[in-house]
Amino acid sequence: VQQVASERTCVQFSIRRASGSAPSEVRGQCVAKRSKLLHRGPRAIFFGGIDVSIRGEVWPFLLRYYSHESTSEEREALRVQKRKEYLEIQQKRLSMTPEERGAFWRNVQFTVDKDVVRTDRSNEFFRGEDNPNVESMRRILLNYAVYNPAIGYSQGMSDLVAPLLAEVQDESDTFWCFVGLMQNTIFISSPRDEDMEKQLLYLRELLRLTHPRFYQHLAALGEDGLQMLFCHRWLLLCFKREFPEAEALRIWEACWAHYQVSGHPRLAGRGLPHLAPHPAAP
């Protein structure tokens, strides 16, 4: 998907095939033909991806930070409101009592501080000493742990925040995109082992339905075969370390598009681990 126009009341996109051939334009006529754009958008993203130059604009829609029906004025008003809420969350963290601060350091901050300095440092956006973007990523993760203490922080979350921040390039907007990611998908395990086991259960069932011969092969190996320990990192980071970054981000976008999933009872209810929601923050 490639941006072709921008007006006061809507953003218009064209579809670019993955092969790089000339795009067949799908122009959303502001408001009147928006439904047509929304209908074709997920399919275009699923098969063709998003042009890297506009990921920062499109990802907030996919992660449900922006409504597809919103106008540019409504989105700007939302950003102002959410920036205020973000600063309130941060102030709550900075206003902890000494006892609360000590517990937070042991349970969250110690691990965050270790992780952010080694996350995506080969990316130009995070490269170099005293990089302010690394500190921004750190604040996002610490503030998220305050926002949603039921989830807190788990190792691997920095791997999910880093690409969001590098594309969106705004701390508050990235935070709320990450909130949407964590509420609507499980790319990373929550602190409870049973949540990972649930994801593996979904994956085993999907494998049984789509590749029964391979499923039987794993079953023939005994109990260890169906534990599928080799899949843990796949689910934790949605293949980020299994593929080159450009390909991994395409996989993310395809998942976020939810193309032909929400209306498919077998896939929506049983099959796709990455669509199972996290517990929402209070």
CSV table of C-alpha atoms in Angstrom, one decimal:
chain,number,residue,atom,x,y,z
A,1,VAL,CA,0.0,0.0,0.0
A,2,GLN,CA,1.4,3.4,-1.0
A,3,GLN,CA,0.1,6.8,0.0
A,4,VAL,CA,-1.1,8.7,-3.1
A,5,ALA,CA,-3.0,11.7,-1.5
A,6,SER,CA,-3.9,13.3,1.8
A,7,GLU,CA,-6.8,15.7,2.4
A,8,ARG,CA,-8.4,17.2,5.4
A,9,THR,CA,-10.9,14.4,5.9
A,10,CYS,CA,-9.1,11.3,4.8
A,11,VAL,CA,-5.9,9.6,3.7
A,12,GLN,CA,-5.9,7.9,0.3
A,13,PHE,CA,-3.8,5.0,-0.7
A,14,SER,CA,-3.0,2.9,-3.8
A,15,ILE,CA,-2.1,-0.8,-3.9
A,16,ARG,CA,1.4,-1.7,-4.9
A,17,ARG,CA,2.1,-5.3,-5.8
A,18,ALA,CA,5.0,-7.0,-4.0
A,19,SER,CA,6.7,-7.4,-7.4
A,20,GLY,CA,7.1,-3.7,-7.7
A,21,SER,CA,4.9,-3.4,-10.8
A,22,ALA,CA,2.8,-0.3,-11.5
A,23,PRO,CA,0.1,0.1,-8.9
A,24,SER,CA,-3.6,-0.2,-9.6
A,25,GLU,CA,-4.9,2.8,-7.7
A,26,VAL,CA,-7.8,2.4,-5.3
A,27,ARG,CA,-8.8,6.0,-4.4
A,28,GLY,CA,-11.1,6.3,-1.4
A,29,GLN,CA,-13.5,9.1,-2.2
A,30,CYS,CA,-13.5,10.9,1.2
A,31,VAL,CA,-16.3,9.4,3.3
A,32,ALA,CA,-18.5,8.4,0.4
A,33,LYS,CA,-16.3,5.6,-0.9
A,34,ARG,CA,-14.4,4.9,2.3
A,35,SER,CA,-16.0,1.5,2.8
A,36,LYS,CA,-14.6,0.3,-0.5
A,37,LEU,CA,-11.1,1.3,0.6
A,38,LEU,CA,-11.5,-0.3,3.9
A,39,HIS,CA,-12.8,-3.5,2.3
A,40,ARG,CA,-9.8,-3.8,-0.1
A,41,GLY,CA,-7.2,-2.4,2.3
A,42,PRO,CA,-6.6,-5.5,4.4
A,43,ARG,CA,-6.3,-7.7,1.3
A,44,ALA,CA,-3.8,-5.2,-0.3
A,45,ILE,CA,-1.7,-5.2,2.9
A,46,PHE,CA,-1.9,-9.0,3.3
A,47,PHE,CA,-0.6,-9.7,-0.2
A,48,GLY,CA,1.4,-6.6,-1.1
A,49,GLY,CA,2.6,-5.1,2.2
A,50,ILE,CA,2.9,-1.5,3.0
A,51,ASP,CA,5.4,0.9,1.3
A,52,VAL,CA,8.1,1.5,3.9
A,53,SER,CA,7.8,5.3,3.4
A,54,ILE,CA,4.3,5.4,4.9
A,55,ARG,CA,4.5,2.6,7.5
A,56,GLY,CA,4.6,5.2,10.3
A,57,GLU,CA,1.2,6.5,9.1
A,58,VAL,CA,-0.5,3.2,8.4
A,59,TRP,CA,0.6,1.1,11.4
A,60,PRO,CA,-1.4,3.2,13.9
A,61,PHE,CA,-4.5,2.2,11.9
A,62,LEU,CA,-3.6,-1.5,11.9
A,63,LEU,CA,-2.9,-1.4,15.6
A,64,ARG,CA,-6.2,0.3,16.3
A,65,TYR,CA,-4.8,3.5,17.6
A,66,TYR,CA,-6.7,5.3,14.9
A,67,SER,CA,-10.1,4.4,13.7
A,68,HIS,CA,-10.4,3.7,10.0
A,69,GLU,CA,-13.4,6.1,10.0
A,70,SER,CA,-11.6,9.0,11.6
A,71,THR,CA,-10.8,12.3,10.0
A,72,SER,CA,-7.4,14.0,10.2
A,73,GLU,CA,-8.9,16.5,12.7
A,74,GLU,CA,-10.2,13.7,14.8
A,75,ARG,CA,-6.8,11.9,14.7
A,76,GLU,CA,-5.0,15.0,15.8
A,77,ALA,CA,-7.4,15.6,18.7
A,78,LEU,CA,-6.9,12.0,19.7
A,79,ARG,CA,-3.1,12.4,19.6
A,80,VAL,CA,-3.4,15.5,21.9
A,81,GLN,CA,-5.6,13.6,24.3
A,82,LYS,CA,-3.4,10.5,24.3
A,83,ARG,CA,-0.2,12.5,24.8
A,84,LYS,CA,-1.8,14.0,27.9
A,85,GLU,CA,-2.7,10.5,29.2
A,86,TYR,CA,0.8,9.2,28.4
A,87,LEU,CA,2.4,12.0,30.4
A,88,GLU,CA,0.0,11.2,33.3
A,89,ILE,CA,1.1,7.6,33.3
A,90,GLN,CA,4.7,8.7,33.3
A,91,GLN,CA,4.1,11.1,36.1
A,92,LYS,CA,2.6,8.2,38.1
A,93,ARG,CA,5.8,6.2,37.6
A,94,LEU,CA,8.0,9.1,38.6
A,95,SER,CA,5.9,9.8,41.7
A,96,MET,CA,6.3,6.4,43.3
A,97,THR,CA,7.1,6.1,46.9
A,98,PRO,CA,10.6,4.8,47.8
A,99,GLU,CA,9.1,1.4,48.6
A,100,GLU,CA,7.2,1.3,45.3
A,101,ARG,CA,10.2,2.4,43.4
A,102,GLY,CA,12.4,-0.3,44.9
A,103,ALA,CA,9.9,-3.0,44.0
A,104,PHE,CA,9.5,-1.6,40.5
A,105,TRP,CA,13.2,-1.6,40.0
A,106,ARG,CA,13.5,-5.2,41.1
A,107,ASN,CA,10.5,-6.5,39.1
A,108,VAL,CA,10.6,-4.3,36.0
A,109,GLN,CA,13.3,-1.6,35.6
A,110,PHE,CA,16.3,-3.8,36.2
A,111,THR,CA,15.4,-6.1,33.3
A,112,VAL,CA,14.3,-3.2,31.0
A,113,ASP,CA,17.6,-1.4,31.5
A,114,LYS,CA,19.5,-4.5,30.5
A,115,ASP,CA,17.3,-5.2,27.4
A,116,VAL,CA,17.0,-1.8,25.7
A,117,VAL,CA,20.8,-1.3,25.4
A,118,ARG,CA,21.1,-4.4,23.3
A,119,THR,CA,17.9,-4.2,21.2
A,120,ASP,CA,18.2,-3.4,17.5
A,121,ARG,CA,21.5,-1.5,18.0
A,122,SER,CA,22.5,-2.2,14.4
A,123,ASN,CA,19.5,-0.2,13.3
A,124,GLU,CA,20.6,3.4,12.5
A,125,PHE,CA,17.7,4.7,14.6
A,126,PHE,CA,19.2,3.2,17.7
A,127,ARG,CA,22.9,3.2,16.9
A,128,GLY,CA,25.5,5.0,18.9
A,129,GLU,CA,26.2,6.0,22.5
A,130,ASP,CA,23.7,8.1,24.4
A,131,ASN,CA,21.1,7.7,21.7
A,132,PRO,CA,17.9,9.5,22.8
A,133,ASN,CA,15.8,6.9,20.9
A,134,VAL,CA,17.1,4.2,23.2
A,135,GLU,CA,16.0,6.2,26.2
A,136,SER,CA,12.6,6.8,24.5
A,137,MET,CA,12.2,3.0,24.1
A,138,ARG,CA,13.1,2.6,27.8
A,139,ARG,CA,10.4,5.1,28.9
A,140,ILE,CA,7.8,3.4,26.8
A,141,LEU,CA,8.5,0.0,28.3
A,142,LEU,CA,8.6,1.3,31.9
A,143,ASN,CA,5.4,3.3,31.4
A,144,TYR,CA,3.7,0.3,29.9
A,145,ALA,CA,4.5,-1.7,33.0
A,146,VAL,CA,2.8,1.0,35.1
A,147,TYR,CA,-0.1,1.2,32.7
A,148,ASN,CA,-0.7,-2.5,32.6
A,149,PRO,CA,0.8,-4.1,35.8
A,150,ALA,CA,-1.0,-7.4,35.1
A,151,ILE,CA,1.4,-7.8,32.1
A,152,GLY,CA,4.3,-5.7,33.3
A,153,TYR,CA,7.4,-6.4,31.4
A,154,SER,CA,8.7,-9.6,29.9
A,155,GLN,CA,11.9,-10.1,28.0
A,156,GLY,CA,11.3,-9.7,24.3
A,157,MET,CA,8.9,-6.7,24.6
A,158,SER,CA,11.8,-4.4,23.6
A,159,ASP,CA,12.1,-6.4,20.4
A,160,LEU,CA,8.4,-5.4,19.6
A,161,VAL,CA,8.6,-1.8,20.7
A,162,ALA,CA,11.8,-1.0,18.7
A,163,PRO,CA,10.4,-1.4,15.2
A,164,LEU,CA,7.2,0.5,16.2
A,165,LEU,CA,9.3,3.4,17.5
A,166,ALA,CA,11.6,3.4,14.5
A,167,GLU,CA,8.6,3.7,12.1
A,168,VAL,CA,6.2,5.9,14.1
A,169,GLN,CA,9.0,8.1,15.5
A,170,ASP,CA,6.9,9.6,18.3
A,171,GLU,CA,7.1,8.4,21.8
A,172,SER,CA,3.4,8.8,22.8
A,173,ASP,CA,2.0,7.5,19.6
A,174,THR,CA,4.4,4.5,19.7
A,175,PHE,CA,3.2,3.8,23.3
A,176,TRP,CA,-0.4,3.7,22.3
A,177,CYS,CA,0.4,1.6,19.2
A,178,PHE,CA,2.2,-0.9,21.5
A,179,VAL,CA,-0.9,-0.9,23.8
A,180,GLY,CA,-3.0,-1.9,20.8
A,181,LEU,CA,-0.5,-4.6,19.8
A,182,MET,CA,-0.5,-6.1,23.3
A,183,GLN,CA,-4.3,-5.9,23.6
A,184,ASN,CA,-5.1,-7.5,20.3
A,185,THR,CA,-2.3,-9.9,19.7
A,186,ILE,CA,0.1,-12.3,21.5
A,187,PHE,CA,3.5,-12.0,19.9
A,188,ILE,CA,5.0,-12.3,23.3
A,189,SER,CA,4.3,-14.5,26.3
A,190,SER,CA,2.7,-13.0,29.3
A,191,PRO,CA,4.3,-13.7,32.7
A,192,ARG,CA,2.0,-16.8,33.0
A,193,ASP,CA,3.3,-20.0,31.6
A,194,GLU,CA,-0.3,-21.2,30.9
A,195,ASP,CA,-0.7,-18.4,28.3
A,196,MET,CA,2.2,-19.7,26.3
A,197,GLU,CA,0.8,-23.2,26.6
A,198,LYS,CA,-2.5,-21.9,25.3
A,199,GLN,CA,-0.7,-20.5,22.2
A,200,LEU,CA,1.0,-23.8,21.6
A,201,LEU,CA,-2.4,-25.6,21.9
A,202,TYR,CA,-3.8,-23.3,19.2
A,203,LEU,CA,-0.7,-24.0,17.1
A,204,ARG,CA,-1.0,-27.7,17.5
A,205,GLU,CA,-4.7,-27.6,16.5
A,206,LEU,CA,-3.9,-25.4,13.5
A,207,LEU,CA,-1.2,-27.9,12.5
A,208,ARG,CA,-3.6,-30.8,12.9
A,209,LEU,CA,-6.1,-29.1,10.6
A,210,THR,CA,-3.8,-27.9,7.9
A,211,HIS,CA,-0.9,-30.3,7.9
A,212,PRO,CA,-2.2,-33.6,9.3
A,213,ARG,CA,0.8,-35.7,8.1
A,214,PHE,CA,3.3,-33.5,9.8
A,215,TYR,CA,1.1,-33.5,12.9
A,216,GLN,CA,1.1,-37.3,12.9
A,217,HIS,CA,4.9,-37.3,12.5
A,218,LEU,CA,5.3,-35.2,15.6
A,219,ALA,CA,2.8,-37.3,17.5
A,220,ALA,CA,4.8,-40.4,16.6
A,221,LEU,CA,7.8,-38.9,18.2
A,222,GLY,CA,6.1,-39.1,21.6
A,223,GLU,CA,5.0,-36.4,24.0
A,224,ASP,CA,8.1,-34.3,23.4
A,225,GLY,CA,7.3,-33.9,19.7
A,226,LEU,CA,4.0,-32.2,20.3
A,227,GLN,CA,5.4,-30.0,23.0
A,228,MET,CA,6.8,-28.0,20.1
A,229,LEU,CA,9.6,-26.3,22.1
A,230,PHE,CA,11.2,-25.2,18.9
A,231,CYS,CA,8.2,-22.8,18.3
A,232,HIS,CA,8.6,-20.8,21.5
A,233,ARG,CA,10.7,-18.0,20.1
A,234,TRP,CA,8.5,-17.9,17.0
A,235,LEU,CA,5.5,-17.1,19.1
A,236,LEU,CA,7.4,-14.8,21.5
A,237,LEU,CA,8.6,-12.5,18.8
A,238,CYS,CA,6.5,-13.3,15.8
A,239,PHE,CA,9.4,-14.6,13.8
A,240,LYS,CA,11.4,-11.4,14.2
A,241,ARG,CA,14.7,-13.3,14.7
A,242,GLU,CA,13.8,-16.1,12.3
A,243,PHE,CA,13.7,-13.8,9.2
A,244,PRO,CA,15.5,-10.7,8.0
A,245,GLU,CA,13.9,-7.6,9.5
A,246,ALA,CA,12.2,-6.5,6.3
A,247,GLU,CA,10.5,-9.9,5.9
A,248,ALA,CA,9.6,-10.1,9.5
A,249,LEU,CA,7.9,-6.7,9.4
A,250,ARG,CA,5.9,-7.9,6.4
A,251,ILE,CA,4.7,-10.9,8.4
A,252,TRP,CA,3.7,-8.5,11.2
A,253,GLU,CA,1.7,-6.4,8.7
A,254,ALA,CA,0.0,-9.4,7.2
A,255,CYS,CA,-1.1,-10.5,10.7
A,256,TRP,CA,-2.3,-7.0,11.7
A,257,ALA,CA,-4.4,-6.8,8.5
A,258,HIS,CA,-6.6,-9.6,9.8
A,259,TYR,CA,-7.5,-10.5,6.2
A,260,GLN,CA,-10.1,-13.2,6.0
A,261,VAL,CA,-9.8,-14.1,9.7
A,262,SER,CA,-12.4,-12.3,11.6
A,263,GLY,CA,-15.2,-13.8,9.5
A,264,HIS,CA,-13.7,-17.3,9.4
A,265,PRO,CA,-14.9,-19.2,12.5
A,266,ARG,CA,-12.3,-21.9,12.4
A,267,LEU,CA,-9.3,-19.5,12.1
A,268,ALA,CA,-10.8,-16.8,14.4
A,269,GLY,CA,-11.8,-19.2,17.1
A,270,ARG,CA,-9.2,-21.9,17.0
A,271,GLY,CA,-6.3,-21.4,14.7
A,272,LEU,CA,-4.1,-18.4,14.9
A,273,PRO,CA,-2.1,-17.8,18.0
A,274,HIS,CA,-1.1,-14.3,17.0
A,275,LEU,CA,-4.8,-13.2,17.1
A,276,ALA,CA,-5.5,-14.2,20.7
A,277,PRO,CA,-5.9,-11.1,22.9
A,278,HIS,CA,-3.9,-10.2,26.0
A,279,PRO,CA,-5.7,-9.2,29.1
A,280,ALA,CA,-6.6,-5.5,28.8
A,281,ALA,CA,-5.3,-2.9,31.1
A,282,PRO,CA,-7.7,-1.6,33.7
